[in-house]
Short mmCIF file of C-alpha atoms and ligand atoms in Angstrom, two decimals:
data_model
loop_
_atom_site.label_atom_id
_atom_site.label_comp_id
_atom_site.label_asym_id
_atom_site.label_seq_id
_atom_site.Cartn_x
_atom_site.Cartn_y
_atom_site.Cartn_z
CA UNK A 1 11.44 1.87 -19.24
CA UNK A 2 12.27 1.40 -15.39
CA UNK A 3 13.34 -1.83 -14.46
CA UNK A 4 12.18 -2.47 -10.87
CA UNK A 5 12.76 -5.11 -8.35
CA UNK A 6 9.87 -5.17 -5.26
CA UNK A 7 11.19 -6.35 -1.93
CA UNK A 8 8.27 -7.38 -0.23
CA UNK A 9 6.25 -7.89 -3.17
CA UNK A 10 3.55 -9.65 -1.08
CA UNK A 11 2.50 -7.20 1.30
CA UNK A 12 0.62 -4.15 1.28
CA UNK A 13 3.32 -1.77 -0.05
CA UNK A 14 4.39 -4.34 -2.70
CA UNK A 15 0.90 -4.75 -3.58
CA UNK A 16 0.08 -1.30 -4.19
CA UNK A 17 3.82 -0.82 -6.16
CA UNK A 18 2.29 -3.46 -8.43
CA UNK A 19 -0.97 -2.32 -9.20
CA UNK A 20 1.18 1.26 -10.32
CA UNK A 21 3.30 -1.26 -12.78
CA UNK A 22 0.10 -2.58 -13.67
CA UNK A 23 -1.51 0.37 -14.92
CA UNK A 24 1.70 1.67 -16.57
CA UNK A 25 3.21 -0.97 -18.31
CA UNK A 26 5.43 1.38 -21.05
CA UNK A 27 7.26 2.58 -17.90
CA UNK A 28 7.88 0.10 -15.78
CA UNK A 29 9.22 -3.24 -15.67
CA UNK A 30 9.41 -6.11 -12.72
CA UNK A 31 12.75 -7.90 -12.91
CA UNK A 32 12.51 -9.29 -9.33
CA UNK A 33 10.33 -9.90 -6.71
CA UNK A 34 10.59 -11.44 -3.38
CA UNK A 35 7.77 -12.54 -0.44
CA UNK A 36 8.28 -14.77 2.37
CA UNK A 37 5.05 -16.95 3.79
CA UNK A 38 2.18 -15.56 1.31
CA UNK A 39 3.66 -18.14 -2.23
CA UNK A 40 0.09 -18.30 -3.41
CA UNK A 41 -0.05 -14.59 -3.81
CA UNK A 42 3.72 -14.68 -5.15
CA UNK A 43 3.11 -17.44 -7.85
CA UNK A 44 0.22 -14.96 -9.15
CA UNK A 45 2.44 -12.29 -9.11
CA UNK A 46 4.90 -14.39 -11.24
CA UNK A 47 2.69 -15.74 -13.43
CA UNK A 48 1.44 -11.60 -13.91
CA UNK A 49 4.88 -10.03 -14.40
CA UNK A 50 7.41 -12.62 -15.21
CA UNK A 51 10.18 -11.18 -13.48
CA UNK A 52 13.71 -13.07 -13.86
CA UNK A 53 13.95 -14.18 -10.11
CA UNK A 54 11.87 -14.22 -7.47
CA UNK A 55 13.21 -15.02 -4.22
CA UNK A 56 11.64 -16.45 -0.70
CA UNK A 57 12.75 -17.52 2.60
CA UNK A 58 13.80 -20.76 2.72
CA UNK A 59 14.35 -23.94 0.53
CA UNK A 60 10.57 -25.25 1.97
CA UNK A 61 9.36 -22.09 0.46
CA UNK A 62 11.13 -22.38 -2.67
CA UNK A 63 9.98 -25.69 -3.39
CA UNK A 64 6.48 -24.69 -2.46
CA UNK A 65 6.20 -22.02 -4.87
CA UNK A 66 7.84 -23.91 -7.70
CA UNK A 67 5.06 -26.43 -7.09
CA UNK A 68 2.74 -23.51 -7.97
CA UNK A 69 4.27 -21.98 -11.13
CA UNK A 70 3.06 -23.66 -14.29
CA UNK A 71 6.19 -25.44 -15.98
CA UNK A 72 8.11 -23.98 -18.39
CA UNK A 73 7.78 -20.68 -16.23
CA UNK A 74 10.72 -18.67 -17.04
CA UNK A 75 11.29 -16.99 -13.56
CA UNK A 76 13.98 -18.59 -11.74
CA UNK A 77 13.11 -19.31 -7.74
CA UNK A 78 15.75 -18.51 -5.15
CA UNK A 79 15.82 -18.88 -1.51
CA UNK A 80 17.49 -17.44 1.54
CA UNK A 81 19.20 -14.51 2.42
CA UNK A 82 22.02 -14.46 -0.43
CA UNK A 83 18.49 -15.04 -2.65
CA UNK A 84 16.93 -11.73 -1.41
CA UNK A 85 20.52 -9.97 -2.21
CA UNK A 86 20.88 -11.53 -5.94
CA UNK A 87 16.79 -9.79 -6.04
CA UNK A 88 18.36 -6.43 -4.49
CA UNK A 89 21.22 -6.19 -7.09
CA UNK A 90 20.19 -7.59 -10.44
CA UNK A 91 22.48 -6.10 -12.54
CA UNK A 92 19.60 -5.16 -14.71
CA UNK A 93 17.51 -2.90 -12.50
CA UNK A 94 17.28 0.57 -11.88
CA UNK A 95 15.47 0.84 -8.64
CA UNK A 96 14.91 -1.09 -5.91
CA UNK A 97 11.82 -0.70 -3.97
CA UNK A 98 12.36 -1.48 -0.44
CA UNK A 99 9.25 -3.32 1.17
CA UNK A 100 9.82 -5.87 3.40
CA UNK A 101 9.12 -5.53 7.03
CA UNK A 102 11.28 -5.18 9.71
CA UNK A 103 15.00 -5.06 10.59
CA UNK A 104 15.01 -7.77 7.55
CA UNK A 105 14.80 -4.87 5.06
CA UNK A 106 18.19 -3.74 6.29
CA UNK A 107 20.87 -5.70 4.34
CA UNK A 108 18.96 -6.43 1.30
CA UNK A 109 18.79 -2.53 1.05
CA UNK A 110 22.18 -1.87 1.69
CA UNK A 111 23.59 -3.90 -0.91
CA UNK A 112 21.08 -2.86 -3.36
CA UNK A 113 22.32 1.10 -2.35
CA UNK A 114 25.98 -0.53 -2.58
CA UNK A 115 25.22 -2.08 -6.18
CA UNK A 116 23.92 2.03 -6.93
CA UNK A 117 20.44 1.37 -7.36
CA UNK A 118 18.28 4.02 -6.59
CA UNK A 119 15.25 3.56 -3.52
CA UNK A 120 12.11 3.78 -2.97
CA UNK A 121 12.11 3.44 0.66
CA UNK A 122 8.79 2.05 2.65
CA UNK A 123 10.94 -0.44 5.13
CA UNK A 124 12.08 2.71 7.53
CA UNK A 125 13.70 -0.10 9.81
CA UNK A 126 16.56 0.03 7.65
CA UNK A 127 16.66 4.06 8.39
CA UNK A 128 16.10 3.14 11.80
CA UNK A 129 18.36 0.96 12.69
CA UNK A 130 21.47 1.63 10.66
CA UNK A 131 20.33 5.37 8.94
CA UNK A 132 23.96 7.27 9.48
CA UNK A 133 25.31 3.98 8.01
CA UNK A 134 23.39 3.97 5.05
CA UNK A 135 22.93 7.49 4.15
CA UNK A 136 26.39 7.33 3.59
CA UNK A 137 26.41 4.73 1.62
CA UNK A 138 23.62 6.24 -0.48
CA UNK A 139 25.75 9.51 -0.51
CA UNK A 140 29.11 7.14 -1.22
CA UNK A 141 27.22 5.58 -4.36
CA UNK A 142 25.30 8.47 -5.40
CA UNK A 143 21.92 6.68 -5.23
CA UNK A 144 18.57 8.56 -4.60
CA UNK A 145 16.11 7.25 -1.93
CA UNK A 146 13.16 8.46 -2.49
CA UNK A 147 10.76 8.23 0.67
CA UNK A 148 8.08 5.85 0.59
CA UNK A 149 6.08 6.58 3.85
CA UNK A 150 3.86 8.80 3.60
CA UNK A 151 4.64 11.43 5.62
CA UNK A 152 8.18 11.70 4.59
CA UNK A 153 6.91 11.70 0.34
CA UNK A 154 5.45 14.75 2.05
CA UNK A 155 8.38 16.40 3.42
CA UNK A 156 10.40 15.29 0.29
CA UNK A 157 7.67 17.49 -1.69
CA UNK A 158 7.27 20.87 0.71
CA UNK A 159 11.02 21.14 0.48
CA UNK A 160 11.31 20.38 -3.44
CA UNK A 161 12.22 23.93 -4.79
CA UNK A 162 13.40 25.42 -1.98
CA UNK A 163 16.67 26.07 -0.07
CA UNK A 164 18.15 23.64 2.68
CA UNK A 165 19.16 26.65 4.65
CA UNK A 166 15.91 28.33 5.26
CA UNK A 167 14.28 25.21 6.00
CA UNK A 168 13.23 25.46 9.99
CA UNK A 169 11.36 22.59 11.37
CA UNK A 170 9.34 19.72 9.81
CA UNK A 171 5.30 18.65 11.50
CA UNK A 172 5.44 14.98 11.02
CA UNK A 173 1.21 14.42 10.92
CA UNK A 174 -0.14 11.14 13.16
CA UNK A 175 -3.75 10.18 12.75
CA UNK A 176 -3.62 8.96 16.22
CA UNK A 177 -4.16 5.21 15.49
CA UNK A 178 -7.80 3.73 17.00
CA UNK A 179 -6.47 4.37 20.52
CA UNK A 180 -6.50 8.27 20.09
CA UNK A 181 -8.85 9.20 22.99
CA UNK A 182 -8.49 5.98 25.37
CA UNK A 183 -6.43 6.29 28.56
CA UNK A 184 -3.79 3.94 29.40
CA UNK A 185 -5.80 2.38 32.16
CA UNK A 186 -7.53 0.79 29.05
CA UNK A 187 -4.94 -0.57 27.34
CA UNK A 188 -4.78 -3.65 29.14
CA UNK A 189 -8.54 -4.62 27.76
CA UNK A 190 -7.57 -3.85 23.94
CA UNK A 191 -7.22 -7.00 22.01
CA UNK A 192 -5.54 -8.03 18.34
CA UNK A 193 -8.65 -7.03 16.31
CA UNK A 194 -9.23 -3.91 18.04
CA UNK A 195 -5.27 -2.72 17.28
CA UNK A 196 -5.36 -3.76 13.89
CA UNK A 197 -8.42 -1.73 12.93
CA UNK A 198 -7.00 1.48 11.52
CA UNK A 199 -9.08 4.58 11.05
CA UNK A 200 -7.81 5.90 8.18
CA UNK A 201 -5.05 3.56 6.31
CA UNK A 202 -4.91 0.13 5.12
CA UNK A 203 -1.45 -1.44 6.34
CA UNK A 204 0.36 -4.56 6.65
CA UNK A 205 -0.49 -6.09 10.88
CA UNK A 206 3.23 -5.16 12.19
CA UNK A 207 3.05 -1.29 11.03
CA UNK A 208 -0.69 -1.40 12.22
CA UNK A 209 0.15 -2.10 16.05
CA UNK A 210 2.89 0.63 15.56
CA UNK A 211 0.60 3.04 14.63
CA UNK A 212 -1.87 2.13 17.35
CA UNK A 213 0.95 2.07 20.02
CA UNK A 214 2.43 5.37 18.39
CA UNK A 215 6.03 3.58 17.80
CA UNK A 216 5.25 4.32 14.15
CA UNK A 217 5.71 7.78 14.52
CA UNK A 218 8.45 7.39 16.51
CA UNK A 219 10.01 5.04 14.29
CA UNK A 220 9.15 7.89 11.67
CA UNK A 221 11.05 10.95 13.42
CA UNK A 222 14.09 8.94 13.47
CA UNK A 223 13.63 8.15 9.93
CA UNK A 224 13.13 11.85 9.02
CA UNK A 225 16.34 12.65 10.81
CA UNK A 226 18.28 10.94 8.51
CA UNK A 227 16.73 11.52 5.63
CA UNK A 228 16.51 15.47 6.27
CA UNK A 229 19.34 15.60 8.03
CA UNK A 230 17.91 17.29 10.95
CA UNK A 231 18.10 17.16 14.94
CA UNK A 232 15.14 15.75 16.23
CA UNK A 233 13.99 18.87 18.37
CA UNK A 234 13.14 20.36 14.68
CA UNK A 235 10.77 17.96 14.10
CA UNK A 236 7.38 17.86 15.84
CA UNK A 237 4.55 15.58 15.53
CA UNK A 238 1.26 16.63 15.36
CA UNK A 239 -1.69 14.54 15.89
CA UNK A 240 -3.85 15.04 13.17
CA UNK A 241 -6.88 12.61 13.13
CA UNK A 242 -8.39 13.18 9.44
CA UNK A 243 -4.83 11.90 7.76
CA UNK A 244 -5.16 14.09 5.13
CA UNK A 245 -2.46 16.60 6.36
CA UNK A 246 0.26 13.79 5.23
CA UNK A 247 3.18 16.44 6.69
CA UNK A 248 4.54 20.05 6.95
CA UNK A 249 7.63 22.15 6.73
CA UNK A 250 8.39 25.27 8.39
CA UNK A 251 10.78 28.00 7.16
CA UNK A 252 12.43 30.41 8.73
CA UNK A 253 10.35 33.68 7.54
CA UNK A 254 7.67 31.45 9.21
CA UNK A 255 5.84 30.21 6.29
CA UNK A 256 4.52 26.60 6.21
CA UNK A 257 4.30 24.20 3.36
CA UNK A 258 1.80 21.10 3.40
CA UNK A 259 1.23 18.71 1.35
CA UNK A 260 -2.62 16.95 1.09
CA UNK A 261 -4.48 14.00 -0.60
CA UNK A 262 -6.83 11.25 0.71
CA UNK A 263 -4.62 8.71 2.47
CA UNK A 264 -4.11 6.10 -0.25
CA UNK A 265 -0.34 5.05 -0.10
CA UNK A 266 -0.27 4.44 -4.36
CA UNK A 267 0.33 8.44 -4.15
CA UNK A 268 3.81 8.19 -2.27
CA UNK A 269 4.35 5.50 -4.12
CA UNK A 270 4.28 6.61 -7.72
CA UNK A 271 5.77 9.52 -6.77
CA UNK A 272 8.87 7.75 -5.43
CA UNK A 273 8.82 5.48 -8.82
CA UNK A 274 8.06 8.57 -11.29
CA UNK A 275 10.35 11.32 -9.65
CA UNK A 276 10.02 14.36 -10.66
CA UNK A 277 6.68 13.37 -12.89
CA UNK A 278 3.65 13.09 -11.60
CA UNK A 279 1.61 9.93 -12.93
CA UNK A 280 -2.27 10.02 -12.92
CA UNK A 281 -2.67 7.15 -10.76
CA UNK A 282 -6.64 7.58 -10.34
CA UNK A 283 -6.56 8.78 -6.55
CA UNK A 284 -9.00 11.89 -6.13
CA UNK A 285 -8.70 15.26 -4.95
CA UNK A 286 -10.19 15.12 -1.28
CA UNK A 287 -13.42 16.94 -0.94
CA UNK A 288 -12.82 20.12 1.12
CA UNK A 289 -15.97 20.98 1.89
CA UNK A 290 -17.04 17.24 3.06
CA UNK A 291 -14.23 17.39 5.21
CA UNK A 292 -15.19 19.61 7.22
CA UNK A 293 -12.31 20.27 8.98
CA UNK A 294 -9.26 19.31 9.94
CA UNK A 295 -7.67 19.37 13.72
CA UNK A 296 -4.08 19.22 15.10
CA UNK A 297 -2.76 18.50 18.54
CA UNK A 298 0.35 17.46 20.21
CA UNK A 299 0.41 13.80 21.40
CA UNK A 300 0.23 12.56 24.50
CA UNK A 301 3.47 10.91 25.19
CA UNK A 302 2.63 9.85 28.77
CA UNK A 303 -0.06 7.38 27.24
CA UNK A 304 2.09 6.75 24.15
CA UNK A 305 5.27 5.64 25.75
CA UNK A 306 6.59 3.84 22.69
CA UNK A 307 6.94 7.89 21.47
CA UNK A 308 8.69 8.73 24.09
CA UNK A 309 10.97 5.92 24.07
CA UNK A 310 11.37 6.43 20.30
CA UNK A 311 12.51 10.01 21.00
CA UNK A 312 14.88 8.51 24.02
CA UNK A 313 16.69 5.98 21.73
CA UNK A 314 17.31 8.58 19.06
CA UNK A 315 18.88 11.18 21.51
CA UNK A 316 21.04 8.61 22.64
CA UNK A 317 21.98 7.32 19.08
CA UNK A 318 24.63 4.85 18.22
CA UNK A 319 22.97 1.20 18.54
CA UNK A 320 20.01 2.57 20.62
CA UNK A 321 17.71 2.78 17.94
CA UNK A 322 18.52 -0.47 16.44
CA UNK A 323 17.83 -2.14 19.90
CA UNK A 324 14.46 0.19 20.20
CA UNK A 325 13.46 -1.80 17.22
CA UNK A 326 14.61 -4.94 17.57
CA UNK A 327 12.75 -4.90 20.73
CA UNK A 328 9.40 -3.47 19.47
CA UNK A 329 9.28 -6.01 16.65
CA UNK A 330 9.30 -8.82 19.14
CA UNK A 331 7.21 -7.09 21.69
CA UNK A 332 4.89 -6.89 18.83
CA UNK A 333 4.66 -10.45 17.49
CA UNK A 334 4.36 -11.31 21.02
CA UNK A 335 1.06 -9.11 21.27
CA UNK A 336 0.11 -10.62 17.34
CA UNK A 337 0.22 -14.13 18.90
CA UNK A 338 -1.80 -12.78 22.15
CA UNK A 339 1.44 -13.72 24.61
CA UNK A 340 1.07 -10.17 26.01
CA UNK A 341 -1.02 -7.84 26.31
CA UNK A 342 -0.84 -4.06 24.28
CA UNK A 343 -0.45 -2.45 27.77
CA UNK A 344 2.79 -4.75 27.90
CA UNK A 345 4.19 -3.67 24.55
CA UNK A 346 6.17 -0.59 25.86
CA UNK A 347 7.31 -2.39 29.00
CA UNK A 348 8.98 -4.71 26.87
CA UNK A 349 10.55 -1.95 24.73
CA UNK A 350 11.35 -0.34 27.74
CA UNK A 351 13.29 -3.21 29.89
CA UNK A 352 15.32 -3.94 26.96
CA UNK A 353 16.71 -0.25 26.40
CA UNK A 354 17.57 -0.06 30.07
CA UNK A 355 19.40 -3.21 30.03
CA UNK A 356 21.61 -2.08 26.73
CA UNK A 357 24.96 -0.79 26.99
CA UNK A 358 25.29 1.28 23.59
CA UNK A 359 27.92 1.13 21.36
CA UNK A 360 29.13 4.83 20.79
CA UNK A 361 32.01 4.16 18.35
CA UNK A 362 33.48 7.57 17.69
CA UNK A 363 31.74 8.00 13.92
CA UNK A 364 29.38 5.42 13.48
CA UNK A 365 28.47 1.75 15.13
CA UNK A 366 29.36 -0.39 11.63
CA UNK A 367 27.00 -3.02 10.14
CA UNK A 368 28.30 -5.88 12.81
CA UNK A 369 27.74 -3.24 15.88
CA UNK A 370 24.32 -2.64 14.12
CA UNK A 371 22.98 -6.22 13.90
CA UNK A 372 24.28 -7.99 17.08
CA UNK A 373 22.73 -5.30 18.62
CA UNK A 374 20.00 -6.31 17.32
CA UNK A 375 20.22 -9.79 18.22
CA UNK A 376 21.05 -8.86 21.51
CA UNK A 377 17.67 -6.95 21.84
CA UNK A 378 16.00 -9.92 20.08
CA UNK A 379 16.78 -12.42 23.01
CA UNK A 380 16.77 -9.85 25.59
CA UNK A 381 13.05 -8.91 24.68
CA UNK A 382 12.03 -12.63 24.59
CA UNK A 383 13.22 -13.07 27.92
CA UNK A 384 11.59 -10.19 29.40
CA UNK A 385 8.30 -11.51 27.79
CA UNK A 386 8.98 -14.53 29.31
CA UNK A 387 9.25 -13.27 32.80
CA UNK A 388 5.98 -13.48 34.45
CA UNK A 389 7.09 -10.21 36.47
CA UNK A 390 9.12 -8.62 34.89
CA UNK A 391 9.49 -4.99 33.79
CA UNK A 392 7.12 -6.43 30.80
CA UNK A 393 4.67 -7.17 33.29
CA UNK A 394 4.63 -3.58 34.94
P1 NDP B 401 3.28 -6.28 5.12
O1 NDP B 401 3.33 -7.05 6.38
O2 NDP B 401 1.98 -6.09 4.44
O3 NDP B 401 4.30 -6.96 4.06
C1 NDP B 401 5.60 -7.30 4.43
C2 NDP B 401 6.33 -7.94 3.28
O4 NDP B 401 7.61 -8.40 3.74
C3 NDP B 401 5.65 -9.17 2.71
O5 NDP B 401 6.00 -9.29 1.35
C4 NDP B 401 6.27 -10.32 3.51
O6 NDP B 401 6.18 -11.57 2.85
C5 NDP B 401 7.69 -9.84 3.58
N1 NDP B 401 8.42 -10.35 4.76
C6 NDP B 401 7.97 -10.45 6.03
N2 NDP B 401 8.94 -10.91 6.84
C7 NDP B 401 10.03 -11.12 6.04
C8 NDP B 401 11.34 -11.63 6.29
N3 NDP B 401 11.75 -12.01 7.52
N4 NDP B 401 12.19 -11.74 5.24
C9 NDP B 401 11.80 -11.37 4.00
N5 NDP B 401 10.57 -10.89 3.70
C10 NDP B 401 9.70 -10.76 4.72
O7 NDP B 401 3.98 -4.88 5.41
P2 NDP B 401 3.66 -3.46 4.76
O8 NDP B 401 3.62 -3.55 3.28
O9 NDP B 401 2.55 -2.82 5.48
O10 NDP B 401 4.97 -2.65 5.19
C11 NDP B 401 6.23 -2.88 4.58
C12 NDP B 401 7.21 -1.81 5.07
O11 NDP B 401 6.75 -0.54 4.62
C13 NDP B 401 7.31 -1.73 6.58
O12 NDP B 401 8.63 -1.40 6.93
C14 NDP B 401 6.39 -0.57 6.94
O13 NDP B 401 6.76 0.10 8.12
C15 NDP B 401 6.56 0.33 5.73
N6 NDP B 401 5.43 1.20 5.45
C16 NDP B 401 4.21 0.65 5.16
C17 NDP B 401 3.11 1.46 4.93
C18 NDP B 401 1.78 0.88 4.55
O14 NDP B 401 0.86 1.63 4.24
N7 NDP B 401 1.59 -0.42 4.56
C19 NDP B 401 3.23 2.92 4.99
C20 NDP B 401 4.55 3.38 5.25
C21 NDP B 401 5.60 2.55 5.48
P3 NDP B 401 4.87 -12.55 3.02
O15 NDP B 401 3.67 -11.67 3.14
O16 NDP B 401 4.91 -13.34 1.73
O17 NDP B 401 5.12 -13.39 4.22
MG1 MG B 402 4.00 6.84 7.68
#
């Protein structure tokens, strides 16, 4: 039996972690789980799975999903940051799956890695903003992450088997987003529905916009970096519209490894939570010959600037990236509550890079480095999207 606790239990990736647990009950467990605005869907999940805590925001949440739980409900409700750390390292569980969004992923994660639980990482914030940091720490504790995102399950599984040494390049795939064949003069017309209509996957709104401005897969070859251990010129993204292509490896006698299946995220996921087993989790085969077939291109990082900054901020490492995403979340909440437009979003991103001085501590920036950075980009953004000409504006 696996004892889990689900970080993020409310959104997509939780969701999908708990419909796994669901349909194997002999093998897994919930011991924690943890949401932040969403306590309707939380107090069903508690009534469902009974975990020993369950942790939210802030004491307004905490009394709001307490008045939701039927009485004599054994869970006990926690609130606040310490709450989402006791969730992270309950002495009782053996893996942590990390699924909250955004740079608030980080220290939960970290101490969870610290208190040697193994990951299953979706939040690749954390990877992101902090990744030398806490692949150490993972290395320091000898705790597995297992990769979450899709695209890096992938890579996990074409190298599985095989030497580190011969291993040449990695293909991160890209669908594209809904924005594949517009030109940036359009941008400024796209509006909230129109960016959060993915083609091919079903995600939570924040990751949605990334993928439709392309920071995703930015966000993505920094995360692959640290989890491979490779320099970013051997990784290449690949636009590859039919997202069934979830990645590729190269090797150095030239042969290429993919791995393939319909884009349903339960299959990263149950691999990350059954390691090395395969469970049948009910996804299908995809239909080859209804497919058709299936295209690759290189992406077009003049129209996708958030790519190209993405690449920028991991060349220049140290508490670059953290800033690139500090930055990008606020640009996109800002575009979420329709205070900017998507053509805006890489301005933003843009201004507040040019305006950071980054910290390159000879080894690594440490945690404090890593999150006033991070606050420093927070404010910095704001202000540029409160400019009403200002490089946000351009
Ligand atoms: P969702 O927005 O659907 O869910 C986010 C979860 O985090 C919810 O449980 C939410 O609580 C909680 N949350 C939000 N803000 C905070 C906060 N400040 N503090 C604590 N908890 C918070 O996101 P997804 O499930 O789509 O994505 C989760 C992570 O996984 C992201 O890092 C994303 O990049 C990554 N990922 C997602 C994929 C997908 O298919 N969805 C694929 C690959 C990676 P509540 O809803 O209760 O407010
Ligand atoms: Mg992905």
């Amino acid at each position: 039996m696996m004892n889990l606790t689900i970080l993020g239990a409310t959104g997509s990736i939780g969701q999908n972690t708990l419909s796994i647990v669901d349909t194997f009950p002999d093998r897994f467990t919930v011991r924690a789980l943890t949401g932040k605005n969403n306590l309707d869907l939380l107090a069903r999940q508690i009534i469902r799975f009974s975990p020993d805590i369950a942790a939210v925001f802030d004491e307004d949440g905490a009394a709001g999903l307490e008045k939701r739980l039927p009485s004599g409900c054994r869970t006990e409700v926690l609130y606040g940051q310490d709450a989402y750390i006791a969730a992270a390292t309950h002495p009782d569980v053996d893996m942590v799956v990390s699924a909250m969004v955004g740079g608030a992923g980080l220290l939960p994660t970290l101490a969870a890695i610290q208190a040697k639980k193994d990951i299953a990482l979706a939040n690749k914030e954390t990877l992101v903003m902090a990744g030398d940091l806490v692949m150490a720490a993972a290395r320091d504790n000898n705790v597995r992450i297992l990769p979450v995102d899709s695209e890096h399950s992938a890579v996990f599984q074409c190298i599985a088997g095989n030497r580190r040494t011969d291993l040449q390049k990695i293909f991160l795939t890209a669908s594209g987003g809904p924005f594949l064949h517009r030109s940036k003069s359009d941008f400024a017309s796209i509006t909230v529905e129109d960016a959060l209509a993915h083609p091919t996957w079903q995600m939570g709104s924040k990751i949605s916009i990334d993928s439709a401005t392309m920071m995703n897969k930015g966000l993505e070859v920094i995360e692959a970096g640290h989890l491979f251990d490779l320099p970013h010129e051997s990784i290449e993204v690949l636009i590859h519209p039919q997202s069934i292509v979830h990645s590729m490896v190269a090797f150095r006698d030239g042969s290429v490894i993919a791995q393939m299946g319909i884009p349903d995220m339960k299959g990263a996921i149950a691999y990350a939570l059954s390691h090395p087993e395969r469970l049948p989790i009910g996804v299908a085969v995809p239909d080859f010959p209804g497919l058709g077939s299936l295209s690759f291109a290189s992406p077009d990082m003049g129209t996708f600037s958030c790519l190209a900054l993405a690449f920028k901020a991991g060349e220049v490492g140290g508490t670059m990236p953290a800033v690139l995403n500090a930055a990008n979340e606020i640009a996109v909440s800002a575009f979420l509550e329709r205070r900017i437009g998507f053509d805006q979003i890489a301005g933003v991103i843009e201004g507040t890079m040019e305006r950071h001085q980054p910290l390159m501590a000879p080894g690594i920036p440490g945690i404090k480095d890593i999150l006033s950075a991070d606050m420093w980009a927070r404010k910095t953004a704001q202000t540029l999207i409160c400019k009403p000409k200002g490089k946000a504006t351009a």
